[in-house]
Amino acid sequence: MNSKTPSAADRIREKKKLFLNREQKIIDAALALFLSDGIDRVTVSSIAVKAGIGKGTVYKHFLTKNEILVRIMLDYEESITRTLAAGIAKAEAGESGAAAKAYFDSRLQRPELDRLVQHLEVRLIDSEDVAPQLEQLHLMRRSNEDSLNSMITRLIDRGVLEDVPPHYHYLACWALAQGAVELCFSRSWNYRLDSEELMKFITGVGVTIGNRGQYRDPSKVKSSGSKSDSGKS
Amino acid sequence: MNSKTPSAADRIREKKKLFLNREQKIIDAALALFLSDGIDRVTVSSIAVKAGIGKGTVYKHFLTKNEILVRIMLDYEESITRTLAAGIAKAEAGESGAAAKAYFDSRLQRPELDRLVQHLEVRLIDSEDVAPQLEQLHLMRRSNEDSLNSMITRLIDRGVLEDVPPHYHYLACWALAQGAVELCFSRSWNYRLDSEELMKFITGVGVTIGNRGQYRDPSKVKSSGSKSDSGKS
Amino acid sequence: MNSKTPSAADRIREKKKLFLNREQKIIDAALALFLSDGIDRVTVSSIAVKAGIGKGTVYKHFLTKNEILVRIMLDYEESITRTLAAGIAKAEAGESGAAAKAYFDSRLQRPELDRLVQHLEVRLIDSEDVAPQLEQLHLMRRSNEDSLNSMITRLIDRGVLEDVPPHYHYLACWALAQGAVELCFSRSWNYRLDSEELMKFITGVGVTIGNRGQYRDPSKVKSSGSKSDSGKS
Amino acid sequence: MNSKTPSAADRIREKKKLFLNREQKIIDAALALFLSDGIDRVTVSSIAVKAGIGKGTVYKHFLTKNEILVRIMLDYEESITRTLAAGIAKAEAGESGAAAKAYFDSRLQRPELDRLVQHLEVRLIDSEDVAPQLEQLHLMRRSNEDSLNSMITRLIDRGVLEDVPPHYHYLACWALAQGAVELCFSRSWNYRLDSEELMKFITGVGVTIGNRGQYRDPSKVKSSGSKSDSGKS
DNA sequence: TATGAATGAGGCTTCATTCAT
DNA sequence: AATGAATGAAGCCTCATTCAT
């Protein structure tokens, strides 16, 4: 009998799942439209159409349009955080450049998305309706920052990195990554064909930013004296 | 007598000057509003109010709102071009890092303006009106690019820079500068007080990007002796 | 039970009906305003007020203001087409003047509307939006034209009408009807009281336009003798 | 001495002439633009440019834009009046159809201008600023009307025309001419190549409108015995 | 006197949000 | 709960007219 007439609790659970599914649908639709049409041209109506639901329903999930945007930002930041955490773990385990590498890779993996999020942030800053969510975003970032700080401090102590304030290192990295993302979309440059190689070059720069006393082309590093893992061999 | 009764030509010249003054007033007003209120919140009406003129007058100077935006972009790009040209000249004269230095300095001199221009570009791309002006913008950039290419090629030949395609060098620089600008405004970072020092650090990174086989903290560079750690190992 | 709890389909149908009602309301409001205030003085806003709805609602039914205008034209042309078709049928059945009569009657029945439509057409021609709808309008007219051509050709063959190209007949009719409509509104003429009789007179002219023996090339008229009843003398 | 230093009166006369020339220039420019671009798209500014003068100067000649339009109408009506007067004179001299012929010819000579004037009238009616000029226009027309009335009355007395109220005759003519003009511009008709022949046909209809024995009250048409004037000849 | 820069009312259209069904 | 029709504030742009030079 249970299998035939699902309990009230079952039905509620079912409904919740459907509800959450729909929420994801909305986000996906919004994201797809933002990427394909540009932020300006996406309306709540078009999101609803793309998601295959009614416009009113969107407002059952998000109080305002801005909440959709901020949600996309949060989702993205979470994924960055996860990747970065893994990178930091690796770095702590000895691979000194791993954190920077992971960071670059995650941001450059979907540069169009990274860039979208940057632009969304510009839109939303000073929007009172999503101020709390933006605060949450900042908290996540600061938490990441703390982890980076600790890690970098240790690398400085071990003599791997230049002895400048720790945030110099990761902010320089952040800046380069930021710029690299924009680079993918700038229409002004002549050379854009070999962007993969170019990104490797830039990542190389990023990974070694602030390395003590040296820069090495990462593609040529095989054995070496400076890497921390040299001790392992 | 001439001084008492100005000729018709004189009066026309006078009028033109007034007209151009007003044009500058509009641009200044628009710029101020963009920087203080955000691109979204600036209307033609608010620009007119800020400039102290009527709404219709704006349209005597600019055919569309977009033309004001693109004009701001062009003005800025011109100033960048001038600074860069001076830097390139210096670099040709022997100071190998001068071009990169000049470039960073000019972009970081008014980072809020640099950033505004970036965001304006995102807005305007795909706007059919102002397409010609955007093309002009790209032409300016490509011209700069050509100059950089020549210069970098020479530096590579002289063994100063890594032997990678020349544009790797300046695009990495561009990216870092781009990111550095954004960094000035990101609200997520804890440390922003000593941004001047930070920018010096980043500029240092930029200036030595791709230097052959080495990175040197610019503040510590005195004598050379590259690849210093090779001896240590 | 069905009657108590209408199905979803029922409700949707109900809604659609309401929606279409509202559409008609907009058209009626627009029409009333055009007739009373003149095309120039009617704004979308005033239409909305007259229809008792919000300005934005108008745009749920019509993409542009022009689409309201073109819709009025199409509605009118359809009614003309119906009347004309009936007239042509009668004419085929033997009443030779019936088509012209029907045409005149239908255009003169609401001359103010007929005239409005003429003026709307002048406004809309060259409007790129609504170009498709105007094409549709022309198609309707050409279809009417074909019917008239066939009919007139037969009347010519039967010797009822002068043997000139068929379109001479109906274009002359069209012109006279067109002018008669304008006549109703010209404010320059003294006599407008007995316009009904006058319209009968004109309709009479229209009905006999091109009747055989009626028309003489003015350049060839010298003595008479060509009249149809000349055989009697 | 007179020839060398023109008197004040001479100079004033000279100026007046220049002033009137300019007025004509404005009218010509406006007319050309109306015909080429459509009434809607002509601005005072464009008129000034076309006339080769400043916008402000236009307002030295005409108090409002509407006064330019009404002036075009008056000029046209005057030319019609002249032609018609000549036609009436001929008709009085015995050529019974001459007036109608003259009228048709003058209106169909520049159908685009005739039509423009019609549309201008629709625009201006109810415009308070040019009400006096419009009244003047109506006076001209009524004067023409009186002449026509006299003439037609005589033709009726002579048995040339049907004995219906005189204005039936000329209003029918007016209507047909009006329609013929529109016909020249309607885009819906297939056959427009041989418009000259067509216009002759229509003019023929117009010239014989209401000729005795031509018109039959359609409601009374059964058999007929026409050709009343044959006996007289 | 001729000019054209300045003006601002007013038109069309968009779209986030609400709410009755 | 889901819907989408309705709303109206707000934005961009036009152009007849004015007026200081």
PDB file of C-alpha atoms in Angstrom, chain A:
ATOM      1  CA  MET A   1       0.000   0.000   0.000  1.00  0.00           C
ATOM      2  CA  ASN A   2       2.866   2.296   0.666  1.00  0.00           C
ATOM      3  CA  SER A   3       4.067   1.911  -2.835  1.00  0.00           C
ATOM      4  CA  LYS A   4       0.687   2.679  -4.273  1.00  0.00           C
ATOM      5  CA  THR A   5      -0.265   5.651  -2.197  1.00  0.00           C
ATOM      6  CA  PRO A   6       2.829   7.564  -1.332  1.00  0.00           C
ATOM      7  CA  SER A   7       2.691   9.220   2.012  1.00  0.00           C
ATOM      8  CA  ALA A   8       2.191  12.937   2.384  1.00  0.00           C
ATOM      9  CA  ALA A   9       5.852  13.258   3.295  1.00  0.00           C
ATOM     10  CA  ASP A  10       6.807  11.509   0.094  1.00  0.00           C
ATOM     11  CA  ARG A  11       4.769  13.813  -1.973  1.00  0.00           C
ATOM     12  CA  ILE A  12       6.207  16.840  -0.277  1.00  0.00           C
ATOM     13  CA  ARG A  13       9.692  15.573  -0.859  1.00  0.00           C
ATOM     14  CA  GLU A  14       8.856  14.965  -4.468  1.00  0.00           C
ATOM     15  CA  LYS A  15       7.540  18.438  -4.840  1.00  0.00           C
ATOM     16  CA  LYS A  16      10.582  19.967  -3.242  1.00  0.00           C
ATOM     17  CA  LYS A  17      12.780  18.127  -5.631  1.00  0.00           C
ATOM     18  CA  LEU A  18      10.794  19.359  -8.586  1.00  0.00           C
ATOM     19  CA  PHE A  19      10.956  22.839  -7.158  1.00  0.00           C
ATOM     20  CA  LEU A  20      14.720  22.707  -6.826  1.00  0.00           C
ATOM     21  CA  ASN A  21      15.027  21.290 -10.292  1.00  0.00           C
ATOM     22  CA  ARG A  22      13.138  24.186 -11.617  1.00  0.00           C
ATOM     23  CA  GLU A  23      15.339  26.585  -9.777  1.00  0.00           C
ATOM     24  CA  GLN A  24      18.352  25.101 -11.481  1.00  0.00           C
ATOM     25  CA  LYS A  25      16.541  25.315 -14.778  1.00  0.00           C
ATOM     26  CA  ILE A  26      16.061  29.023 -14.288  1.00  0.00           C
ATOM     27  CA  ILE A  27      19.712  29.541 -13.451  1.00  0.00           C
ATOM     28  CA  ASP A  28      20.834  27.533 -16.426  1.00  0.00           C
ATOM     29  CA  ALA A  29      18.526  29.405 -18.724  1.00  0.00           C
ATOM     30  CA  ALA A  30      19.666  32.760 -17.404  1.00  0.00           C
ATOM     31  CA  LEU A  31      23.288  31.780 -17.715  1.00  0.00           C
ATOM     32  CA  ALA A  32      22.897  30.555 -21.251  1.00  0.00           C
ATOM     33  CA  LEU A  33      21.131  33.735 -22.259  1.00  0.00           C
ATOM     34  CA  PHE A  34      23.623  36.002 -20.582  1.00  0.00           C
ATOM     35  CA  LEU A  35      26.426  34.294 -22.412  1.00  0.00           C
ATOM     36  CA  SER A  36      24.740  34.229 -25.767  1.00  0.00           C
ATOM     37  CA  ASP A  37      22.904  37.541 -25.829  1.00  0.00           C
ATOM     38  CA  GLY A  38      24.727  39.823 -23.428  1.00  0.00           C
ATOM     39  CA  ILE A  39      23.589  40.952 -20.028  1.00  0.00           C
ATOM     40  CA  ASP A  40      21.646  43.898 -21.334  1.00  0.00           C
ATOM     41  CA  ARG A  41      19.448  41.957 -23.640  1.00  0.00           C
ATOM     42  CA  VAL A  42      18.250  39.325 -21.206  1.00  0.00           C
ATOM     43  CA  THR A  43      14.838  39.943 -19.715  1.00  0.00           C
ATOM     44  CA  VAL A  44      13.039  38.012 -17.045  1.00  0.00           C
ATOM     45  CA  SER A  45      10.564  37.076 -19.686  1.00  0.00           C
ATOM     46  CA  SER A  46      13.197  35.579 -21.939  1.00  0.00           C
ATOM     47  CA  ILE A  47      14.617  33.606 -19.047  1.00  0.00           C
ATOM     48  CA  ALA A  48      11.200  32.174 -18.313  1.00  0.00           C
ATOM     49  CA  VAL A  49      10.712  31.197 -21.926  1.00  0.00           C
ATOM     50  CA  LYS A  50      14.118  29.558 -22.122  1.00  0.00           C
ATOM     51  CA  ALA A  51      13.457  27.720 -18.875  1.00  0.00           C
ATOM     52  CA  GLY A  52      10.116  26.584 -20.199  1.00  0.00           C
ATOM     53  CA  ILE A  53       8.094  28.028 -17.359  1.00  0.00           C
ATOM     54  CA  GLY A  54       5.896  31.009 -16.753  1.00  0.00           C
ATOM     55  CA  LYS A  55       7.274  34.395 -15.934  1.00  0.00           C
ATOM     56  CA  GLY A  56       5.400  34.528 -12.677  1.00  0.00           C
ATOM     57  CA  THR A  57       6.976  31.294 -11.595  1.00  0.00           C
ATOM     58  CA  VAL A  58      10.398  32.820 -11.751  1.00  0.00           C
ATOM     59  CA  TYR A  59       9.310  35.093  -8.960  1.00  0.00           C
ATOM     60  CA  LYS A  60       8.384  32.121  -6.810  1.00  0.00           C
ATOM     61  CA  HIS A  61      12.059  31.231  -6.797  1.00  0.00           C
ATOM     62  CA  PHE A  62      13.725  34.613  -6.818  1.00  0.00           C
ATOM     63  CA  LEU A  63      12.375  37.758  -5.301  1.00  0.00           C
ATOM     64  CA  THR A  64      13.963  39.969  -7.916  1.00  0.00           C
ATOM     65  CA  LYS A  65      15.823  39.638 -11.147  1.00  0.00           C
ATOM     66  CA  ASN A  66      18.995  40.648  -9.368  1.00  0.00           C
ATOM     67  CA  GLU A  67      18.720  37.588  -7.181  1.00  0.00           C
ATOM     68  CA  ILE A  68      19.150  35.399 -10.221  1.00  0.00           C
ATOM     69  CA  LEU A  69      22.281  37.239 -11.163  1.00  0.00           C
ATOM     70  CA  VAL A  70      23.755  37.066  -7.707  1.00  0.00           C
ATOM     71  CA  ARG A  71      22.971  33.416  -7.538  1.00  0.00           C
ATOM     72  CA  ILE A  72      24.999  32.788 -10.656  1.00  0.00           C
ATOM     73  CA  MET A  73      27.849  34.638  -9.037  1.00  0.00           C
ATOM     74  CA  LEU A  74      27.654  32.616  -5.864  1.00  0.00           C
ATOM     75  CA  ASP A  75      27.545  29.336  -7.717  1.00  0.00           C
ATOM     76  CA  TYR A  76      30.604  30.309  -9.655  1.00  0.00           C
ATOM     77  CA  GLU A  77      32.510  31.508  -6.663  1.00  0.00           C
ATOM     78  CA  GLU A  78      31.805  28.221  -4.943  1.00  0.00           C
ATOM     79  CA  SER A  79      33.277  26.279  -7.796  1.00  0.00           C
ATOM     80  CA  ILE A  80      36.352  28.492  -7.751  1.00  0.00           C
ATOM     81  CA  THR A  81      36.646  27.976  -4.039  1.00  0.00           C
ATOM     82  CA  ARG A  82      36.542  24.223  -4.370  1.00  0.00           C
ATOM     83  CA  THR A  83      39.236  24.198  -7.015  1.00  0.00           C
ATOM     84  CA  LEU A  84      41.348  26.589  -5.077  1.00  0.00           C
ATOM     85  CA  ALA A  85      41.022  24.574  -1.883  1.00  0.00           C
ATOM     86  CA  ALA A  86      42.313  21.525  -3.700  1.00  0.00           C
ATOM     87  CA  GLY A  87      45.188  23.582  -5.064  1.00  0.00           C
ATOM     88  CA  ILE A  88      46.072  24.911  -1.653  1.00  0.00           C
ATOM     89  CA  ALA A  89      46.061  21.414  -0.262  1.00  0.00           C
ATOM     90  CA  LYS A  90      48.467  20.357  -2.971  1.00  0.00           C
ATOM     91  CA  ALA A  91      50.646  23.374  -2.318  1.00  0.00           C
ATOM     92  CA  GLU A  92      50.762  22.574   1.356  1.00  0.00           C
ATOM     93  CA  ALA A  93      51.798  19.104   0.370  1.00  0.00           C
ATOM     94  CA  GLY A  94      54.846  20.523  -1.282  1.00  0.00           C
ATOM     95  CA  GLU A  95      54.003  21.538  -4.833  1.00  0.00           C
ATOM     96  CA  SER A  96      54.593  25.206  -4.313  1.00  0.00           C
ATOM     97  CA  GLY A  97      53.001  26.479  -7.511  1.00  0.00           C
ATOM     98  CA  ALA A  98      49.969  24.256  -7.332  1.00  0.00           C
ATOM     99  CA  ALA A  99      47.667  26.802  -5.771  1.00  0.00           C
ATOM    100  CA  ALA A 100      48.367  29.454  -8.360  1.00  0.00           C
ATOM    101  CA  LYS A 101      48.156  26.856 -11.085  1.00  0.00           C
ATOM    102  CA  ALA A 102      44.810  25.602  -9.859  1.00  0.00           C
ATOM    103  CA  TYR A 103      43.525  29.118  -9.559  1.00  0.00           C
ATOM    104  CA  PHE A 104      44.502  30.058 -13.064  1.00  0.00           C
ATOM    105  CA  ASP A 105      43.169  26.884 -14.513  1.00  0.00           C
ATOM    106  CA  SER A 106      39.822  27.222 -12.858  1.00  0.00           C
ATOM    107  CA  ARG A 107      39.370  30.802 -13.934  1.00  0.00           C
ATOM    108  CA  LEU A 108      40.581  30.190 -17.449  1.00  0.00           C
ATOM    109  CA  GLN A 109      38.631  27.011 -17.902  1.00  0.00           C
ATOM    110  CA  ARG A 110      35.493  28.901 -18.786  1.00  0.00           C
ATOM    111  CA  PRO A 111      36.719  32.412 -19.324  1.00  0.00           C
ATOM    112  CA  GLU A 112      33.391  33.538 -20.720  1.00  0.00           C
ATOM    113  CA  LEU A 113      31.745  32.555 -17.476  1.00  0.00           C
ATOM    114  CA  ASP A 114      34.416  34.155 -15.367  1.00  0.00           C
ATOM    115  CA  ARG A 115      34.033  37.335 -17.288  1.00  0.00           C
ATOM    116  CA  LEU A 116      30.289  37.244 -17.057  1.00  0.00           C
ATOM    117  CA  VAL A 117      30.535  37.012 -13.309  1.00  0.00           C
ATOM    118  CA  GLN A 118      32.842  39.990 -13.209  1.00  0.00           C
ATOM    119  CA  HIS A 119      30.375  42.021 -15.192  1.00  0.00           C
ATOM    120  CA  LEU A 120      27.479  40.862 -13.088  1.00  0.00           C
ATOM    121  CA  GLU A 121      29.315  42.075 -10.055  1.00  0.00           C
ATOM    122  CA  VAL A 122      29.686  45.525 -11.511  1.00  0.00           C
ATOM    123  CA  ARG A 123      25.974  45.582 -12.184  1.00  0.00           C
ATOM    124  CA  LEU A 124      24.955  44.484  -8.783  1.00  0.00           C
ATOM    125  CA  ILE A 125      27.272  46.458  -6.590  1.00  0.00           C
ATOM    126  CA  ASP A 126      25.204  49.143  -4.902  1.00  0.00           C
ATOM    127  CA  SER A 127      22.019  47.193  -5.512  1.00  0.00           C
ATOM    128  CA  GLU A 128      20.389  47.185  -2.156  1.00  0.00           C
ATOM    129  CA  ASP A 129      18.191  44.211  -2.818  1.00  0.00           C
ATOM    130  CA  VAL A 130      21.082  41.786  -3.047  1.00  0.00           C
ATOM    131  CA  ALA A 131      23.436  43.388  -0.580  1.00  0.00           C
ATOM    132  CA  PRO A 132      23.298  40.406   1.800  1.00  0.00           C
ATOM    133  CA  GLN A 133      24.191  37.941  -0.911  1.00  0.00           C
ATOM    134  CA  LEU A 134      27.057  40.101  -2.035  1.00  0.00           C
ATOM    135  CA  GLU A 135      28.284  40.181   1.529  1.00  0.00           C
ATOM    136  CA  GLN A 136      28.177  36.399   1.500  1.00  0.00           C
ATOM    137  CA  LEU A 137      30.238  36.447  -1.662  1.00  0.00           C
ATOM    138  CA  HIS A 138      32.808  38.619  -0.031  1.00  0.00           C
ATOM    139  CA  LEU A 139      32.928  36.319   2.952  1.00  0.00           C
ATOM    140  CA  MET A 140      33.736  33.400   0.720  1.00  0.00           C
ATOM    141  CA  ARG A 141      36.478  35.339  -0.919  1.00  0.00           C
ATOM    142  CA  ARG A 142      37.938  36.457   2.360  1.00  0.00           C
ATOM    143  CA  SER A 143      37.918  32.946   3.577  1.00  0.00           C
ATOM    144  CA  ASN A 144      39.856  31.914   0.507  1.00  0.00           C
ATOM    145  CA  GLU A 145      42.129  34.791   1.156  1.00  0.00           C
ATOM    146  CA  ASP A 146      42.885  33.615   4.646  1.00  0.00           C
ATOM    147  CA  SER A 147      43.801  30.200   3.397  1.00  0.00           C
ATOM    148  CA  LEU A 148      46.048  31.748   0.789  1.00  0.00           C
ATOM    149  CA  ASN A 149      47.622  33.984   3.327  1.00  0.00           C
ATOM    150  CA  SER A 150      48.554  31.090   5.549  1.00  0.00           C
ATOM    151  CA  MET A 151      49.921  29.087   2.700  1.00  0.00           C
ATOM    152  CA  ILE A 152      51.905  31.908   1.236  1.00  0.00           C
ATOM    153  CA  THR A 153      53.299  32.890   4.581  1.00  0.00           C
ATOM    154  CA  ARG A 154      54.636  29.392   4.920  1.00  0.00           C
ATOM    155  CA  LEU A 155      56.133  29.511   1.422  1.00  0.00           C
ATOM    156  CA  ILE A 156      57.797  32.774   2.275  1.00  0.00           C
ATOM    157  CA  ASP A 157      59.153  31.308   5.477  1.00  0.00           C
ATOM    158  CA  ARG A 158      60.518  28.423   3.524  1.00  0.00           C
ATOM    159  CA  GLY A 159      62.194  30.885   1.199  1.00  0.00           C
ATOM    160  CA  VAL A 160      60.267  29.904  -1.883  1.00  0.00           C
ATOM    161  CA  LEU A 161      58.590  33.245  -2.344  1.00  0.00           C
ATOM    162  CA  GLU A 162      59.784  36.775  -2.065  1.00  0.00           C
ATOM    163  CA  ASP A 163      59.367  38.282   1.327  1.00  0.00           C
ATOM    164  CA  VAL A 164      56.688  40.801   0.557  1.00  0.00           C
ATOM    165  CA  PRO A 165      53.313  40.972   2.270  1.00  0.00           C
ATOM    166  CA  PRO A 166      51.547  37.717   1.425  1.00  0.00           C
ATOM    167  CA  HIS A 167      48.652  39.348  -0.325  1.00  0.00           C
ATOM    168  CA  TYR A 168      50.981  40.911  -2.858  1.00  0.00           C
ATOM    169  CA  HIS A 169      51.477  37.453  -4.224  1.00  0.00           C
ATOM    170  CA  TYR A 170      47.914  36.382  -4.585  1.00  0.00           C
ATOM    171  CA  LEU A 171      46.646  39.759  -5.649  1.00  0.00           C
ATOM    172  CA  ALA A 172      49.186  39.867  -8.431  1.00  0.00           C
ATOM    173  CA  CYS A 173      48.011  36.444  -9.424  1.00  0.00           C
ATOM    174  CA  TRP A 174      44.412  37.522  -9.258  1.00  0.00           C
ATOM    175  CA  ALA A 175      45.155  40.522 -11.416  1.00  0.00           C
ATOM    176  CA  LEU A 176      46.941  38.498 -14.045  1.00  0.00           C
ATOM    177  CA  ALA A 177      44.156  35.954 -14.155  1.00  0.00           C
ATOM    178  CA  GLN A 178      41.606  38.711 -14.390  1.00  0.00           C
ATOM    179  CA  GLY A 179      43.452  40.260 -17.251  1.00  0.00           C
ATOM    180  CA  ALA A 180      43.973  36.946 -18.970  1.00  0.00           C
ATOM    181  CA  VAL A 181      40.254  36.380 -18.945  1.00  0.00           C
ATOM    182  CA  GLU A 182      39.588  39.737 -20.514  1.00  0.00           C
ATOM    183  CA  LEU A 183      42.276  39.025 -23.035  1.00  0.00           C
ATOM    184  CA  CYS A 184      40.241  36.126 -24.344  1.00  0.00           C
ATOM    185  CA  PHE A 185      37.529  38.506 -25.424  1.00  0.00           C
ATOM    186  CA  SER A 186      39.239  41.653 -26.459  1.00  0.00           C
ATOM    187  CA  ARG A 187      38.540  42.236 -30.085  1.00  0.00           C
ATOM    188  CA  SER A 188      41.384  44.585 -30.626  1.00  0.00           C
ATOM    189  CA  TRP A 189      44.276  42.231 -30.866  1.00  0.00           C
ATOM    190  CA  ASN A 190      45.517  40.739 -34.042  1.00  0.00           C
ATOM    191  CA  TYR A 191      46.773  37.458 -32.715  1.00  0.00           C
ATOM    192  CA  ARG A 192      44.172  35.310 -31.160  1.00  0.00           C
ATOM    193  CA  LEU A 193      44.575  32.028 -32.919  1.00  0.00           C
ATOM    194  CA  ASP A 194      47.090  30.387 -30.681  1.00  0.00           C
ATOM    195  CA  SER A 195      45.381  31.507 -27.533  1.00  0.00           C
ATOM    196  CA  GLU A 196      46.010  28.205 -25.832  1.00  0.00           C
ATOM    197  CA  GLU A 197      49.750  28.590 -26.029  1.00  0.00           C
ATOM    198  CA  LEU A 198      49.391  32.182 -24.989  1.00  0.00           C
ATOM    199  CA  MET A 199      47.396  31.221 -21.945  1.00  0.00           C
ATOM    200  CA  LYS A 200      50.026  28.703 -21.001  1.00  0.00           C
ATOM    201  CA  PHE A 201      52.612  31.410 -21.207  1.00  0.00           C
ATOM    202  CA  ILE A 202      50.585  33.677 -19.005  1.00  0.00           C
ATOM    203  CA  THR A 203      49.843  30.915 -16.563  1.00  0.00           C
ATOM    204  CA  GLY A 204      53.545  30.318 -16.411  1.00  0.00           C
ATOM    205  CA  VAL A 205      54.084  33.924 -15.544  1.00  0.00           C
ATOM    206  CA  GLY A 206      51.394  33.708 -12.915  1.00  0.00           C
ATOM    207  CA  VAL A 207      52.704  30.566 -11.325  1.00  0.00           C
ATOM    208  CA  THR A 208      56.116  32.033 -10.810  1.00  0.00           C
ATOM    209  CA  ILE A 209      55.022  35.497  -9.821  1.00  0.00           C
ATOM    210  CA  GLY A 210      57.056  36.492  -6.869  1.00  0.00           C
ATOM    211  CA  ASN A 211      59.179  33.383  -6.916  1.00  0.00           C
ATOM    212  CA  ARG A 212      62.301  34.224  -5.154  1.00  0.00           C
ATOM    213  CA  GLY A 213      64.866  35.593  -7.490  1.00  0.00           C
ATOM    214  CA  GLN A 214      63.726  33.863 -10.597  1.00  0.00           C
ATOM    215  CA  TYR A 215      61.515  33.231 -13.457  1.00  0.00           C
ATOM    216  CA  ARG A 216      61.525  30.020 -15.410  1.00  0.00           C
ATOM    217  CA  ASP A 217      59.523  29.090 -18.427  1.00  0.00           C
ATOM    218  CA  PRO A 218      57.329  26.412 -16.931  1.00  0.00           C
ATOM    219  CA  SER A 219      57.367  24.331 -20.061  1.00  0.00           C
ATOM    220  CA  LYS A 220      61.101  23.995 -19.826  1.00  0.00           C
ATOM    221  CA  VAL A 221      61.330  23.217 -16.166  1.00  0.00           C
ATOM    222  CA  LYS A 222      62.245  19.594 -15.776  1.00  0.00           C
ATOM    223  CA  SER A 223      64.751  19.068 -13.120  1.00  0.00           C
ATOM    224  CA  SER A 224      65.563  22.119 -11.158  1.00  0.00           C
ATOM    225  CA  GLY A 225      67.145  23.516  -8.143  1.00  0.00           C
ATOM    226  CA  SER A 226      64.549  25.834  -6.893  1.00  0.00           C
ATOM    227  CA  LYS A 227      61.442  23.776  -6.714  1.00  0.00           C
ATOM    228  CA  SER A 228      60.485  22.670  -3.336  1.00  0.00           C
ATOM    229  CA  ASP A 229      59.969  19.130  -4.454  1.00  0.00           C
ATOM    230  CA  SER A 230      63.587  18.858  -5.417  1.00  0.00           C
ATOM    231  CA  GLY A 231      64.146  17.688  -1.910  1.00  0.00           C
ATOM    232  CA  LYS A 232      61.930  14.774  -2.555  1.00  0.00           C
ATOM    233  CA  SER A 233      63.965  13.399  -5.350  1.00  0.00           C
TER     234      SER A 233
END
